[in-house]
mmCIF file of C-alpha atoms in Angstrom:
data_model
loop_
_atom_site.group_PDB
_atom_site.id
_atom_site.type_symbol
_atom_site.label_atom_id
_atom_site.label_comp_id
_atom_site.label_asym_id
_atom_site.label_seq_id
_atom_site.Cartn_x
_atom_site.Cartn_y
_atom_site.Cartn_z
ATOM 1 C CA UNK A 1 28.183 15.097 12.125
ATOM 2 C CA UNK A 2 26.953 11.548 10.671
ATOM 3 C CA UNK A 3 29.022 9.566 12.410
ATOM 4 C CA UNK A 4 30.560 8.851 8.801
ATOM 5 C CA UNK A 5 33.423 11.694 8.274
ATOM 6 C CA UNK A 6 34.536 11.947 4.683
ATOM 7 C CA UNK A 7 37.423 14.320 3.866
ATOM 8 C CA UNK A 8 38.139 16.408 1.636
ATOM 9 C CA UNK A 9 34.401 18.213 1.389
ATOM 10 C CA UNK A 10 35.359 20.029 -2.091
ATOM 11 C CA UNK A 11 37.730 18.765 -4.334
ATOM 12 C CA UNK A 12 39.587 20.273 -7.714
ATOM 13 C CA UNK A 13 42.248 17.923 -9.887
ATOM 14 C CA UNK A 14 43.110 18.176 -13.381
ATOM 15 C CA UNK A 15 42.893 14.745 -15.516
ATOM 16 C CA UNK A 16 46.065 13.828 -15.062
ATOM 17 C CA UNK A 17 46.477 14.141 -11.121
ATOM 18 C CA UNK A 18 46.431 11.445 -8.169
ATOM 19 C CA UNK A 19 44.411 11.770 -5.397
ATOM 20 C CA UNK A 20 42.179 9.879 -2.820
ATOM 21 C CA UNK A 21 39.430 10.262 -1.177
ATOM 22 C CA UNK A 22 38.659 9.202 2.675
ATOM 23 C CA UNK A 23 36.072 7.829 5.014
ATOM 24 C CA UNK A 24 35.953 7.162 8.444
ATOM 25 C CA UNK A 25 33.146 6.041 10.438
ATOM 26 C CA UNK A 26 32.664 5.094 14.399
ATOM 27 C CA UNK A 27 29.761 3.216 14.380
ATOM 28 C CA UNK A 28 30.670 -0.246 14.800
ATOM 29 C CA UNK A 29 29.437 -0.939 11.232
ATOM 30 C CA UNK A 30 30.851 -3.596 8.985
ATOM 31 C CA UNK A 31 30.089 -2.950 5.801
ATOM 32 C CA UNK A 32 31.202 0.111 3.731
ATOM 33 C CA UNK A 33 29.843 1.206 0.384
ATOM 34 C CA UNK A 34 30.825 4.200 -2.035
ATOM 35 C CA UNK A 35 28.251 5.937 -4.214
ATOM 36 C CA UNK A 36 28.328 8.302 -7.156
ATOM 37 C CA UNK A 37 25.922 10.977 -7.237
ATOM 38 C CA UNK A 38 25.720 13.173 -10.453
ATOM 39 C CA UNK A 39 23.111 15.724 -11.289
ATOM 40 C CA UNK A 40 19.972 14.766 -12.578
ATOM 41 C CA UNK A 41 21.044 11.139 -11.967
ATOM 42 C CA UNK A 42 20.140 8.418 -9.254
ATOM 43 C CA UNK A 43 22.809 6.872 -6.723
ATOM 44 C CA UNK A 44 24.997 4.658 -8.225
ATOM 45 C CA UNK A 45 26.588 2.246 -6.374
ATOM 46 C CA UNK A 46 30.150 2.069 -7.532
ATOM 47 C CA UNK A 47 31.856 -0.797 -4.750
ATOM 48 C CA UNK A 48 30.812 -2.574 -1.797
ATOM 49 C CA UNK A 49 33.181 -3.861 0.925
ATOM 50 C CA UNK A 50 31.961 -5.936 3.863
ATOM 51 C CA UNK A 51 33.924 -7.092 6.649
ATOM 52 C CA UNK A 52 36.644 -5.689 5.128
ATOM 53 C CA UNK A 53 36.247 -7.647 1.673
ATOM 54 C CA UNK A 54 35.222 -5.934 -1.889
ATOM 55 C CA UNK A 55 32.124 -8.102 -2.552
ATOM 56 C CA UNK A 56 31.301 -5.748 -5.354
ATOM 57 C CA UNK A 57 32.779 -4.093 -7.864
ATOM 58 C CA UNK A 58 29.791 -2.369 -10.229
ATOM 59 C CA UNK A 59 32.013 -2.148 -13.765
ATOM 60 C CA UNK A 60 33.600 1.188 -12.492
ATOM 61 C CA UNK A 61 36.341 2.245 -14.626
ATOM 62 C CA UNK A 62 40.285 1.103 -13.296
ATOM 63 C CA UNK A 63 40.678 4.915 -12.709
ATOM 64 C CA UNK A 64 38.910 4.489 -9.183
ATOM 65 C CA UNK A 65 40.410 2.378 -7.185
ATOM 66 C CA UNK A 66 39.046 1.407 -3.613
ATOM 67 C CA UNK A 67 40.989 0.542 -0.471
ATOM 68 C CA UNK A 68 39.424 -0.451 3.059
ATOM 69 C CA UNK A 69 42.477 -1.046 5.216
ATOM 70 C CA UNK A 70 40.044 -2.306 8.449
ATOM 71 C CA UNK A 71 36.394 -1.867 8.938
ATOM 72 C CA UNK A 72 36.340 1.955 9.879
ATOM 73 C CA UNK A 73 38.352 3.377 7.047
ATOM 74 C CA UNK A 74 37.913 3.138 2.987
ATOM 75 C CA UNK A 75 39.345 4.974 0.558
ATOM 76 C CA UNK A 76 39.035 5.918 -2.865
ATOM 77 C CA UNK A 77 42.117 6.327 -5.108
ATOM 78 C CA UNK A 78 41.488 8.503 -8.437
ATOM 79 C CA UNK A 79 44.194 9.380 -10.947
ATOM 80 C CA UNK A 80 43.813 10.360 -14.604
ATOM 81 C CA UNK A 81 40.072 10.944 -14.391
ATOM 82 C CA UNK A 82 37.445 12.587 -16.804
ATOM 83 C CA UNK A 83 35.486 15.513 -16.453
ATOM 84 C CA UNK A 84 32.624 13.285 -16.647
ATOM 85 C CA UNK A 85 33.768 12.080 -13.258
ATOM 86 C CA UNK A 86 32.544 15.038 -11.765
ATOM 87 C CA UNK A 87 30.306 14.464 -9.283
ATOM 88 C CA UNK A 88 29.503 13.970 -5.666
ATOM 89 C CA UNK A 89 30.921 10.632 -4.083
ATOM 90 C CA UNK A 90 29.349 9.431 -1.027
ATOM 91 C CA UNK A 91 30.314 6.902 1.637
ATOM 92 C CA UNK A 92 28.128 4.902 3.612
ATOM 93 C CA UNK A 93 28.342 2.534 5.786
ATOM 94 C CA UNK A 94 25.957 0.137 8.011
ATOM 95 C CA UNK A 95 25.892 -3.188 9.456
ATOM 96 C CA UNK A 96 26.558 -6.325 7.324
ATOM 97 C CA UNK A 97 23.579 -6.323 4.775
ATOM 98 C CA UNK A 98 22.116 -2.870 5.148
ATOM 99 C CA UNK A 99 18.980 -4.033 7.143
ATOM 100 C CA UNK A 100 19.052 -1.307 9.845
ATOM 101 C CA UNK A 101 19.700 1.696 7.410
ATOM 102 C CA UNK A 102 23.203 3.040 5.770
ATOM 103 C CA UNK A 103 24.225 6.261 7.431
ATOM 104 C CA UNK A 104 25.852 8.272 4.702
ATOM 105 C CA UNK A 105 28.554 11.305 4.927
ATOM 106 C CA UNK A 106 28.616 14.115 3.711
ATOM 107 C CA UNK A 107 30.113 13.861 0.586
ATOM 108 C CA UNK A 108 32.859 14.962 -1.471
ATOM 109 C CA UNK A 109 32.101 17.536 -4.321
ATOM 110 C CA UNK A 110 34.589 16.287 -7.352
ATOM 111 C CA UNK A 111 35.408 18.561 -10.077
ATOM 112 C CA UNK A 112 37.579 17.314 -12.816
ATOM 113 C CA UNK A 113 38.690 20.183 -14.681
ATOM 114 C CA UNK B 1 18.580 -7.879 -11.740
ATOM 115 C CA UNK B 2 16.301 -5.579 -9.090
ATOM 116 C CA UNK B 3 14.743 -2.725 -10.223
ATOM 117 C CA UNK B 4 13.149 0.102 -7.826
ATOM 118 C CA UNK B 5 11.024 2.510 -9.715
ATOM 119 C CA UNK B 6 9.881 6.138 -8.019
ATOM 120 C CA UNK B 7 6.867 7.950 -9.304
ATOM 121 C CA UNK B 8 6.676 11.354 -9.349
ATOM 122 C CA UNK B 9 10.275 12.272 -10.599
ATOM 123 C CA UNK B 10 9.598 15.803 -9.441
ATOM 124 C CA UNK B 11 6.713 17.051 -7.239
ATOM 125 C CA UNK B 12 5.952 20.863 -6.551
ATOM 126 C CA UNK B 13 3.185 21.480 -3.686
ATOM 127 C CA UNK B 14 1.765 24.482 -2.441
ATOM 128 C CA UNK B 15 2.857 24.996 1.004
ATOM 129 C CA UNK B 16 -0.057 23.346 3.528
ATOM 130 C CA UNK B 17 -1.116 20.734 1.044
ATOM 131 C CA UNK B 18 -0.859 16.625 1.083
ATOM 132 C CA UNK B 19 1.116 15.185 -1.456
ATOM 133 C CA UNK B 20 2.230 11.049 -1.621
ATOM 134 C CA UNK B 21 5.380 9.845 -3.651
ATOM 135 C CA UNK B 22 5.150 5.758 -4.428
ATOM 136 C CA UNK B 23 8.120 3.344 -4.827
ATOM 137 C CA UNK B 24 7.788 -0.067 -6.728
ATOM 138 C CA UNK B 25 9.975 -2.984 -7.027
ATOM 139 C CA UNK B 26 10.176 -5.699 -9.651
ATOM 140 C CA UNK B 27 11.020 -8.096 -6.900
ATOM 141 C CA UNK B 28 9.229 -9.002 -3.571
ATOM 142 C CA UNK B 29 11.667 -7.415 -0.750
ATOM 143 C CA UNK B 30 12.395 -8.015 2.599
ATOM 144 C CA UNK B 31 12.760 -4.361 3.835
ATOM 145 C CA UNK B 32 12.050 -1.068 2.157
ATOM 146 C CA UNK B 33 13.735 1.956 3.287
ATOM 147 C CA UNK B 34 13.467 5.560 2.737
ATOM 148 C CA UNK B 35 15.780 8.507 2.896
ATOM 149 C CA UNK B 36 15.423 12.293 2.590
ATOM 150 C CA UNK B 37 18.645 14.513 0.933
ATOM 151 C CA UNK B 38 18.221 18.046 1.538
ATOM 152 C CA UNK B 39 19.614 20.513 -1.185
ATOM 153 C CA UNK B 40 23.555 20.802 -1.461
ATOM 154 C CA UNK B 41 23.261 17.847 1.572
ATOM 155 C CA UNK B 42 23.494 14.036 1.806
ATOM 156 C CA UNK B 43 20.768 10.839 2.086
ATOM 157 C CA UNK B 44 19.255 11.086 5.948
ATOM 158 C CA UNK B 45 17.330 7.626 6.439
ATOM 159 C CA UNK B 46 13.917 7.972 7.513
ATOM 160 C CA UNK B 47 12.669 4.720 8.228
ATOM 161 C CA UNK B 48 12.382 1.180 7.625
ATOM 162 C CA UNK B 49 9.505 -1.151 6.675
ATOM 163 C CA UNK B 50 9.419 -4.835 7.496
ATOM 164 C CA UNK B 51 6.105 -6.615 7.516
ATOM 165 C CA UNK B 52 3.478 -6.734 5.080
ATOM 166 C CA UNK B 53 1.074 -3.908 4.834
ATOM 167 C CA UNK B 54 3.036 -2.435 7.581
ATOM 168 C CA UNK B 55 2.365 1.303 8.428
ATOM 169 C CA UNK B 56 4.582 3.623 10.438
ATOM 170 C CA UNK B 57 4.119 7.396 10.600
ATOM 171 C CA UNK B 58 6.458 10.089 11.752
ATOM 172 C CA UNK B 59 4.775 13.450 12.475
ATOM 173 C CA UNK B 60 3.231 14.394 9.228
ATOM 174 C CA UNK B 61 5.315 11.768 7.193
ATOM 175 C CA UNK B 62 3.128 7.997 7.381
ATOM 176 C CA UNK B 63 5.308 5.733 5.096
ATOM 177 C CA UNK B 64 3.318 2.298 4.473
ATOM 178 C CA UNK B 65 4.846 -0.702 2.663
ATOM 179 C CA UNK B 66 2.248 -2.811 0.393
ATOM 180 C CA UNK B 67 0.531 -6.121 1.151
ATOM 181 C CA UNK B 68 3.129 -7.759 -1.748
ATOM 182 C CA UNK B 69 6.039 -6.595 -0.307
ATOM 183 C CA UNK B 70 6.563 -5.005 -4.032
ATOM 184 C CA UNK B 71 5.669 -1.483 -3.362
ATOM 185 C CA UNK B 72 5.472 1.456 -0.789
ATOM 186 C CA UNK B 73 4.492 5.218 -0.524
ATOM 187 C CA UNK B 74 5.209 7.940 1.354
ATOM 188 C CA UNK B 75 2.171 10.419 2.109
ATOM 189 C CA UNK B 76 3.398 14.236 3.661
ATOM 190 C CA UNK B 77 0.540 16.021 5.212
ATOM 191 C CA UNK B 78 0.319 19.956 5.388
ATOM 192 C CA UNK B 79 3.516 20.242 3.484
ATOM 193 C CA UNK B 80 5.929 22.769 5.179
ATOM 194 C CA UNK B 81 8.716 24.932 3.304
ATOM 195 C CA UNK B 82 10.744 22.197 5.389
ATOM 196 C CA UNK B 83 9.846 19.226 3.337
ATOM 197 C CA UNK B 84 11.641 20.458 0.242
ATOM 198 C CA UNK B 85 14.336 18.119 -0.671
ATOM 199 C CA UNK B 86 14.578 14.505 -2.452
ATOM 200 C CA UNK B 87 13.006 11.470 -0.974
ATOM 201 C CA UNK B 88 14.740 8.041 -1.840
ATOM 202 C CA UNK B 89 13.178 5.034 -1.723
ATOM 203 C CA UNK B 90 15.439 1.461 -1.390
ATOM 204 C CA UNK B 91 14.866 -2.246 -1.591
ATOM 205 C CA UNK B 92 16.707 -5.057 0.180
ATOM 206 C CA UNK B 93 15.791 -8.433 -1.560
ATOM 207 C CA UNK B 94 16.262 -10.913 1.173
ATOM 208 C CA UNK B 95 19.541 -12.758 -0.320
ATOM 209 C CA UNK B 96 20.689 -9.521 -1.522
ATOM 210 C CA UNK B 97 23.568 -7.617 0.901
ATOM 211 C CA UNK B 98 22.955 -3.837 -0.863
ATOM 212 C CA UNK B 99 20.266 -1.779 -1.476
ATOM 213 C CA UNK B 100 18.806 -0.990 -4.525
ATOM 214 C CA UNK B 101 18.166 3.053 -4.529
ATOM 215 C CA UNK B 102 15.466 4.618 -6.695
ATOM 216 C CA UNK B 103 16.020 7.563 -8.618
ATOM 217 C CA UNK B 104 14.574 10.099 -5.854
ATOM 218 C CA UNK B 105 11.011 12.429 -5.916
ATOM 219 C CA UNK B 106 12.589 15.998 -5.322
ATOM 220 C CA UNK B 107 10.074 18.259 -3.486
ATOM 221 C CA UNK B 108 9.591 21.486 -4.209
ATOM 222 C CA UNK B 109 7.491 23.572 -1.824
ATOM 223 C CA UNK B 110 4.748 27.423 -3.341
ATOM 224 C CA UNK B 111 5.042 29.513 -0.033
#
């Protein structure tokens, strides 16, 4: 365990189906992050919420959708997604600004079929 | 906007050799950070650098961050079959609140 629990591990959903994906962490951090990860390509960083407030949104499509109720939780709403979506999604989190390291979970493995 | 560049994309060593993967940024930053993803796993961090021509070394791994505060390298020593995996290099400019990630050397390690 991380210390930054993201659920579910493996995901399936057809393009036209809701779903979300969540992340937990108990680390007194206060910043939260989500990150794409595709094959052959570096992290992208797709939104950025500290202290509870998006403070970046990197011109990911409407069809993800984040949501950080409090400063242990975020989510990630998906519905009508592409297959290019596939990928792995990562959480981090750290403390405000990132200077001490982002701990990162373990991922959840998309497939968009 | 900040760019962090990571040369070799793709290193293969024979197992026992040395090997160093280098990191450079187009802006001067006020930390440096690396990480290590194992295959089929997530980014570990490593380690961060602060000061100027700072070196820190963990076991075999001695990470060193340049005199500019623009570039950094990681040098593995007697490379084990445990070392395989991608190394990540990141940037924090110092009125920046993210890290900038570069694309990763993945490791591959000749028994």
């Amino acid at each position: 365990e991380t210390g930054v629990t993201q659920t579910p591990r493996h995901l399936v959903m057809g393009m036209t189906n809701k779903k979300s994906l969540k992340c937990e962490q108990h680390l007194g951090h206060n910043a939260m992050y989500w990150y794409k990860q595709s094959a052959k390509k570096p992290l992208e960083l797709m939104f950025v919420y500290s202290l509870e407030e998006r403070v970046e949104n990197n011109s990911v499509p409407s069809r993800f959708s984040p949501e950080c109720p409090n400063s242990s939780h975020l989510f990630l709403h998906l519905h009508t997604l592409q297959p290019e979506d596939s990928a792995l999604y990562l959480c981090a989190s750290s403390q405000e600004g990132g200077g001490y390291g982002y701990t990162f979970g373990s991922g959840t493995r998309l497939t968009v079929v | 906007g900040q760019q962090v560049m990571q040369i070799p994309q793709y290193q293969h060593v024979q197992e026992g050799e040395d090997f160093t993967t280098y990191c450079n940024s187009s802006t001067t930053l006020s930390n440096i950070q690396w990480y290590k993803q194992r295959p089929g796993g997530h980014p570990v961090f490593l380690i961060q650098l602060v000061k100027s021509g700072e070196v820190k070394k963990q076991k075999r791994l001695t990470f060193q961050f340049g005199e500019a505060k623009k570039n950094s390298s990681l040098h593995i020593t007697a490379t084990q079959t445990t070392d395989v995996g991608t190394y990540f290099c990141a940037g924090l400019e110092s009125n920046d609140y993210k890290l900038s990630f570069g694309a990763g050397t993945t490791v591959t390690v000749r028994a």
